[in-house]
mmCIF file of C-alpha atoms in Angstrom:
data_model
loop_
_atom_site.group_PDB
_atom_site.id
_atom_site.type_symbol
_atom_site.label_atom_id
_atom_site.label_comp_id
_atom_site.label_asym_id
_atom_site.label_seq_id
_atom_site.Cartn_x
_atom_site.Cartn_y
_atom_site.Cartn_z
ATOM 1 C CA PRO A 27 -3.585 -12.171 -16.890
ATOM 2 C CA TYR A 28 -2.889 -9.412 -14.328
ATOM 3 C CA ASN A 29 -1.440 -9.743 -10.844
ATOM 4 C CA PRO A 30 -3.774 -9.126 -7.935
ATOM 5 C CA TYR A 31 -3.958 -5.594 -6.535
ATOM 6 C CA PHE A 32 -1.997 -3.871 -9.346
ATOM 7 C CA ALA A 33 -4.541 -1.175 -10.350
ATOM 8 C CA ASN A 34 -4.867 2.156 -8.567
ATOM 9 C CA LEU A 35 -7.712 3.173 -10.903
ATOM 10 C CA ILE A 36 -10.066 1.148 -13.089
ATOM 11 C CA VAL A 37 -12.599 2.910 -15.313
ATOM 12 C CA TRP A 38 -15.248 0.925 -17.132
ATOM 13 C CA GLY A 39 -18.690 1.352 -18.616
ATOM 14 C CA GLU A 40 -20.797 1.007 -21.728
ATOM 15 C CA PRO A 41 -19.664 4.363 -23.239
ATOM 16 C CA LEU A 42 -16.086 3.026 -23.054
ATOM 17 C CA GLY A 43 -16.948 -0.273 -24.757
ATOM 18 C CA SER A 44 -16.709 -2.267 -21.532
ATOM 19 C CA PRO A 45 -20.212 -2.804 -20.133
ATOM 20 C CA ALA A 46 -20.676 -4.999 -17.082
ATOM 21 C CA ALA A 47 -21.595 -7.921 -19.357
ATOM 22 C CA LYS A 48 -17.982 -8.035 -20.636
ATOM 23 C CA LEU A 49 -16.461 -8.051 -17.122
ATOM 24 C CA THR A 50 -16.559 -10.177 -14.039
ATOM 25 C CA ALA A 51 -16.888 -8.268 -10.791
ATOM 26 C CA ALA A 52 -14.641 -10.775 -9.023
ATOM 27 C CA ASP A 53 -11.772 -10.107 -11.476
ATOM 28 C CA LEU A 54 -12.320 -6.358 -11.352
ATOM 29 C CA TYR A 55 -12.100 -6.454 -7.548
ATOM 30 C CA ARG A 56 -9.168 -8.900 -7.576
ATOM 31 C CA VAL A 57 -6.921 -6.515 -9.506
ATOM 32 C CA LEU A 58 -7.987 -3.362 -7.614
ATOM 33 C CA ARG A 59 -5.407 -2.110 -5.118
ATOM 34 C CA PRO A 60 -6.505 -2.365 -1.461
ATOM 35 C CA CYS A 61 -6.343 0.685 0.820
ATOM 36 C CA GLY A 62 -7.726 3.240 -1.605
ATOM 37 C CA GLY A 63 -7.846 1.773 -5.118
ATOM 38 C CA VAL A 64 -10.829 3.143 -7.062
ATOM 39 C CA ALA A 65 -12.980 1.503 -9.733
ATOM 40 C CA CYS A 66 -15.433 3.815 -11.464
ATOM 41 C CA GLN A 67 -18.208 2.874 -13.812
ATOM 42 C CA ILE A 68 -18.919 5.662 -16.296
ATOM 43 C CA ALA A 69 -22.677 6.142 -16.429
ATOM 44 C CA GLY A 70 -24.372 4.807 -19.521
ATOM 45 C CA SER A 71 -27.387 2.646 -20.094
ATOM 46 C CA ASP A 72 -26.213 0.258 -17.355
ATOM 47 C CA ALA A 73 -28.624 0.765 -14.457
ATOM 48 C CA ALA A 74 -27.150 1.656 -11.058
ATOM 49 C CA ALA A 75 -29.163 -1.065 -9.317
ATOM 50 C CA ALA A 76 -27.965 -3.678 -11.825
ATOM 51 C CA THR A 77 -24.360 -2.529 -11.330
ATOM 52 C CA ARG A 78 -24.656 -2.821 -7.549
ATOM 53 C CA THR A 79 -26.058 -6.356 -7.963
ATOM 54 C CA PHE A 80 -23.226 -7.169 -10.390
ATOM 55 C CA LEU A 81 -20.602 -5.939 -7.880
ATOM 56 C CA ARG A 82 -22.177 -7.735 -4.914
ATOM 57 C CA GLY A 83 -22.154 -10.921 -7.019
ATOM 58 C CA GLY A 84 -18.361 -10.548 -7.228
ATOM 59 C CA LYS A 85 -18.179 -10.291 -3.415
ATOM 60 C CA VAL A 86 -17.410 -6.565 -3.422
ATOM 61 C CA PRO A 87 -18.301 -5.342 0.093
ATOM 62 C CA VAL A 88 -21.447 -3.178 0.102
ATOM 63 C CA GLU A 89 -19.757 -0.487 2.219
ATOM 64 C CA GLU A 90 -17.139 0.036 -0.528
ATOM 65 C CA ILE A 91 -19.775 0.812 -3.203
ATOM 66 C CA SER A 92 -21.106 4.358 -3.654
ATOM 67 C CA LYS A 93 -22.675 6.598 -6.288
ATOM 68 C CA SER A 94 -20.964 9.618 -7.812
ATOM 69 C CA PRO A 95 -21.897 12.060 -10.594
ATOM 70 C CA LEU A 96 -19.900 9.827 -12.971
ATOM 71 C CA GLY A 97 -21.609 6.585 -11.989
ATOM 72 C CA ILE A 98 -21.006 3.798 -9.488
ATOM 73 C CA VAL A 99 -17.681 3.920 -7.609
ATOM 74 C CA VAL A 100 -15.861 1.229 -5.660
ATOM 75 C CA LYS A 101 -13.230 2.463 -3.220
ATOM 76 C CA ARG A 102 -11.390 -0.562 -1.915
ATOM 77 C CA GLY A 103 -10.627 -0.739 1.795
ATOM 78 C CA LYS A 104 -8.090 -2.763 3.735
ATOM 79 C CA VAL A 105 -7.783 -6.494 3.177
ATOM 80 C CA PRO A 106 -9.475 -8.179 6.160
ATOM 81 C CA GLY A 107 -6.858 -10.036 8.202
ATOM 82 C CA ALA A 108 -3.862 -8.137 6.787
ATOM 83 C CA GLY A 109 -1.362 -7.184 9.471
ATOM 84 C CA GLN A 110 0.689 -4.038 9.917
ATOM 85 C CA TRP A 111 4.391 -3.455 10.712
ATOM 86 C CA THR A 112 4.437 0.068 12.115
ATOM 87 C CA HIS A 113 7.637 0.011 14.223
ATOM 88 C CA ALA A 114 11.127 -1.464 13.893
ATOM 89 C CA HIS A 115 10.014 -4.684 15.604
ATOM 90 C CA ALA A 116 6.409 -4.793 14.344
ATOM 91 C CA ASN A 117 4.654 -2.619 16.925
ATOM 92 C CA VAL A 118 5.176 -0.439 19.958
ATOM 93 C CA GLY A 119 5.420 -3.575 22.117
ATOM 94 C CA ARG A 120 8.334 -4.899 19.991
ATOM 95 C CA THR A 121 6.578 -8.261 19.578
ATOM 96 C CA GLY A 122 8.062 -9.054 16.153
ATOM 97 C CA CYS A 123 4.568 -10.177 15.062
ATOM 98 C CA SER A 124 2.413 -8.351 12.514
ATOM 99 C CA GLU A 125 -0.750 -10.246 13.552
ATOM 100 C CA ASP A 126 -1.384 -11.003 9.856
ATOM 101 C CA THR A 127 -3.778 -13.935 9.464
ATOM 102 C CA LEU A 128 -3.548 -14.239 5.655
ATOM 103 C CA ALA A 129 0.053 -15.110 4.725
ATOM 104 C CA ARG A 130 0.305 -18.797 3.822
ATOM 105 C CA LEU A 131 2.654 -20.935 1.752
ATOM 106 C CA PRO A 132 3.202 -21.052 -1.113
ATOM 107 C CA LEU A 133 4.012 -17.350 -1.331
ATOM 108 C CA GLY A 134 4.087 -15.470 -4.632
ATOM 109 C CA MET A 135 5.378 -12.175 -5.942
ATOM 110 C CA LEU A 136 3.073 -9.212 -6.525
ATOM 111 C CA TRP A 137 5.656 -6.886 -8.115
ATOM 112 C CA TRP A 138 9.356 -6.516 -8.797
ATOM 113 C CA GLY A 139 11.650 -3.679 -9.708
ATOM 114 C CA GLY A 140 12.337 -0.414 -7.795
ATOM 115 C CA PRO A 141 13.107 1.173 -5.534
ATOM 116 C CA GLY A 142 16.631 -0.202 -6.120
ATOM 117 C CA PRO A 143 19.725 -0.195 -3.926
ATOM 118 C CA SER A 144 21.039 3.351 -4.498
ATOM 119 C CA ARG A 145 19.078 4.958 -1.627
ATOM 120 C CA ILE A 146 18.795 1.935 0.652
ATOM 121 C CA VAL A 147 21.192 1.180 3.500
ATOM 122 C CA SER A 148 23.639 -1.618 2.614
ATOM 123 C CA ARG A 149 22.442 -5.001 3.829
ATOM 124 C CA HIS A 150 25.848 -5.493 5.477
ATOM 125 C CA TRP A 151 25.012 -2.614 7.831
ATOM 126 C CA ARG A 152 21.847 -4.454 8.930
ATOM 127 C CA ALA A 153 19.373 -1.925 7.648
ATOM 128 C CA PRO A 154 15.999 -1.409 9.320
ATOM 129 C CA ALA A 155 13.073 -3.320 7.840
ATOM 130 C CA PRO A 156 10.517 -1.296 5.866
ATOM 131 C CA LEU A 157 7.390 -0.371 7.792
ATOM 132 C CA PHE A 158 3.889 -1.195 6.528
ATOM 133 C CA ALA A 159 0.722 0.740 7.359
ATOM 134 C CA ASN A 160 -2.493 1.185 5.393
ATOM 135 C CA GLY A 161 -1.080 -0.233 2.144
ATOM 136 C CA VAL A 162 2.152 1.791 2.167
ATOM 137 C CA LEU A 163 5.728 0.577 2.690
ATOM 138 C CA TYR A 164 7.982 3.175 4.298
ATOM 139 C CA VAL A 165 11.618 2.551 3.457
ATOM 140 C CA GLN A 166 14.394 4.270 5.351
ATOM 141 C CA GLY A 167 17.654 4.824 3.558
ATOM 142 C CA GLN A 168 20.847 6.467 4.713
ATOM 143 C CA HIS A 169 19.679 9.908 3.526
ATOM 144 C CA ASP A 170 16.099 9.262 2.403
ATOM 145 C CA VAL A 171 12.695 8.147 3.597
ATOM 146 C CA PHE A 172 10.360 7.055 0.826
ATOM 147 C CA ALA A 173 6.930 5.552 0.432
ATOM 148 C CA VAL A 174 6.140 2.664 -1.901
ATOM 149 C CA ASP A 175 2.720 1.278 -2.734
ATOM 150 C CA ALA A 176 2.940 -2.121 -1.035
ATOM 151 C CA TYR A 177 0.539 -3.726 -3.505
ATOM 152 C CA ASN A 178 1.982 -2.650 -6.854
ATOM 153 C CA GLY A 179 5.465 -1.262 -6.150
ATOM 154 C CA ARG A 180 4.840 2.302 -7.364
ATOM 155 C CA GLU A 181 7.054 4.804 -5.590
ATOM 156 C CA MET A 182 4.670 7.362 -4.134
ATOM 157 C CA TRP A 183 7.153 9.922 -2.798
ATOM 158 C CA ASN A 184 10.729 10.424 -1.606
ATOM 159 C CA ARG A 185 11.987 12.830 1.028
ATOM 160 C CA HIS A 186 15.743 13.470 1.069
ATOM 161 C CA LEU A 187 16.799 13.985 4.703
ATOM 162 C CA GLU A 188 20.551 14.171 5.234
ATOM 163 C CA ASN A 189 21.798 11.479 7.665
ATOM 164 C CA VAL A 190 18.312 10.290 8.590
ATOM 165 C CA GLY A 191 19.524 6.660 8.571
ATOM 166 C CA ARG A 192 20.172 5.005 11.895
ATOM 167 C CA PHE A 193 21.504 1.485 11.938
ATOM 168 C CA PRO A 194 21.724 -1.204 13.036
ATOM 169 C CA PRO A 195 18.256 -0.996 14.589
ATOM 170 C CA THR A 196 19.044 -3.988 16.818
ATOM 171 C CA HIS A 197 21.417 -1.777 18.852
ATOM 172 C CA ARG A 198 20.022 1.725 18.441
ATOM 173 C CA GLY A 199 16.352 1.032 17.796
ATOM 174 C CA GLY A 200 14.404 2.258 14.807
ATOM 175 C CA ASN A 201 13.892 5.924 14.157
ATOM 176 C CA ILE A 202 10.774 5.792 12.007
ATOM 177 C CA VAL A 203 7.259 4.739 13.015
ATOM 178 C CA ALA A 204 4.032 4.837 11.024
ATOM 179 C CA ASP A 205 0.282 4.949 11.418
ATOM 180 C CA ASP A 206 -2.516 4.995 8.825
ATOM 181 C CA GLU A 207 -2.018 8.667 7.911
ATOM 182 C CA SER A 208 1.648 9.504 8.616
ATOM 183 C CA VAL A 209 5.207 8.353 9.088
ATOM 184 C CA TYR A 210 7.320 9.929 11.832
ATOM 185 C CA CYS A 211 11.098 10.030 11.612
ATOM 186 C CA ILE A 212 13.947 11.378 13.706
ATOM 187 C CA GLN A 213 16.526 13.576 11.995
ATOM 188 C CA GLY A 214 19.101 14.703 14.525
ATOM 189 C CA LEU A 215 17.088 16.124 17.436
ATOM 190 C CA THR A 216 13.971 16.796 15.327
ATOM 191 C CA CYS A 217 10.964 14.526 14.918
ATOM 192 C CA LEU A 218 9.374 15.011 11.503
ATOM 193 C CA LYS A 219 5.803 14.042 10.634
ATOM 194 C CA LEU A 220 5.427 13.184 6.928
ATOM 195 C CA ASP A 221 2.004 12.741 5.345
ATOM 196 C CA ALA A 222 1.472 9.217 4.005
ATOM 197 C CA LYS A 223 0.089 10.567 0.734
#
């Protein structure tokens, strides 16, 4: 009954009343957030080898499965074929193309709600589009830059930066760019590097 990608953390295991026999690995993986979501099996009588076989049967990539002192851990990576939007017009070349190979009609909604209009630039001022890198949306407001989990809508952090907004980006260009670990933004004559986490 859950939307895909909503869970940042899933904990299961026989000591918790949820042995592998009561789960499907495909559903567990389907609801786990890409780009860092973690599923952890608490060690019990379930054998590690059996758990690995169970996870591989649900098409969980082998390289995302590891062992920890708690039990077997899945740390989900990027969705193969997902694009990025790291600059105002997609990339440094201003192509306007994310190179995503997955988006197809009909489209659906993963989450709704926040972050709300109070910190976002009015649409009438032709606000810059949010950036997307490594599972994080970076939203630039008039006085704020904030990060939102692109897969489940959770606001991760907010940085209040007076007059950081620059719009419309069609005339002045964007003033934030992102990579997998950071977002860079111009405030006055200063370029700030903010950690993605």
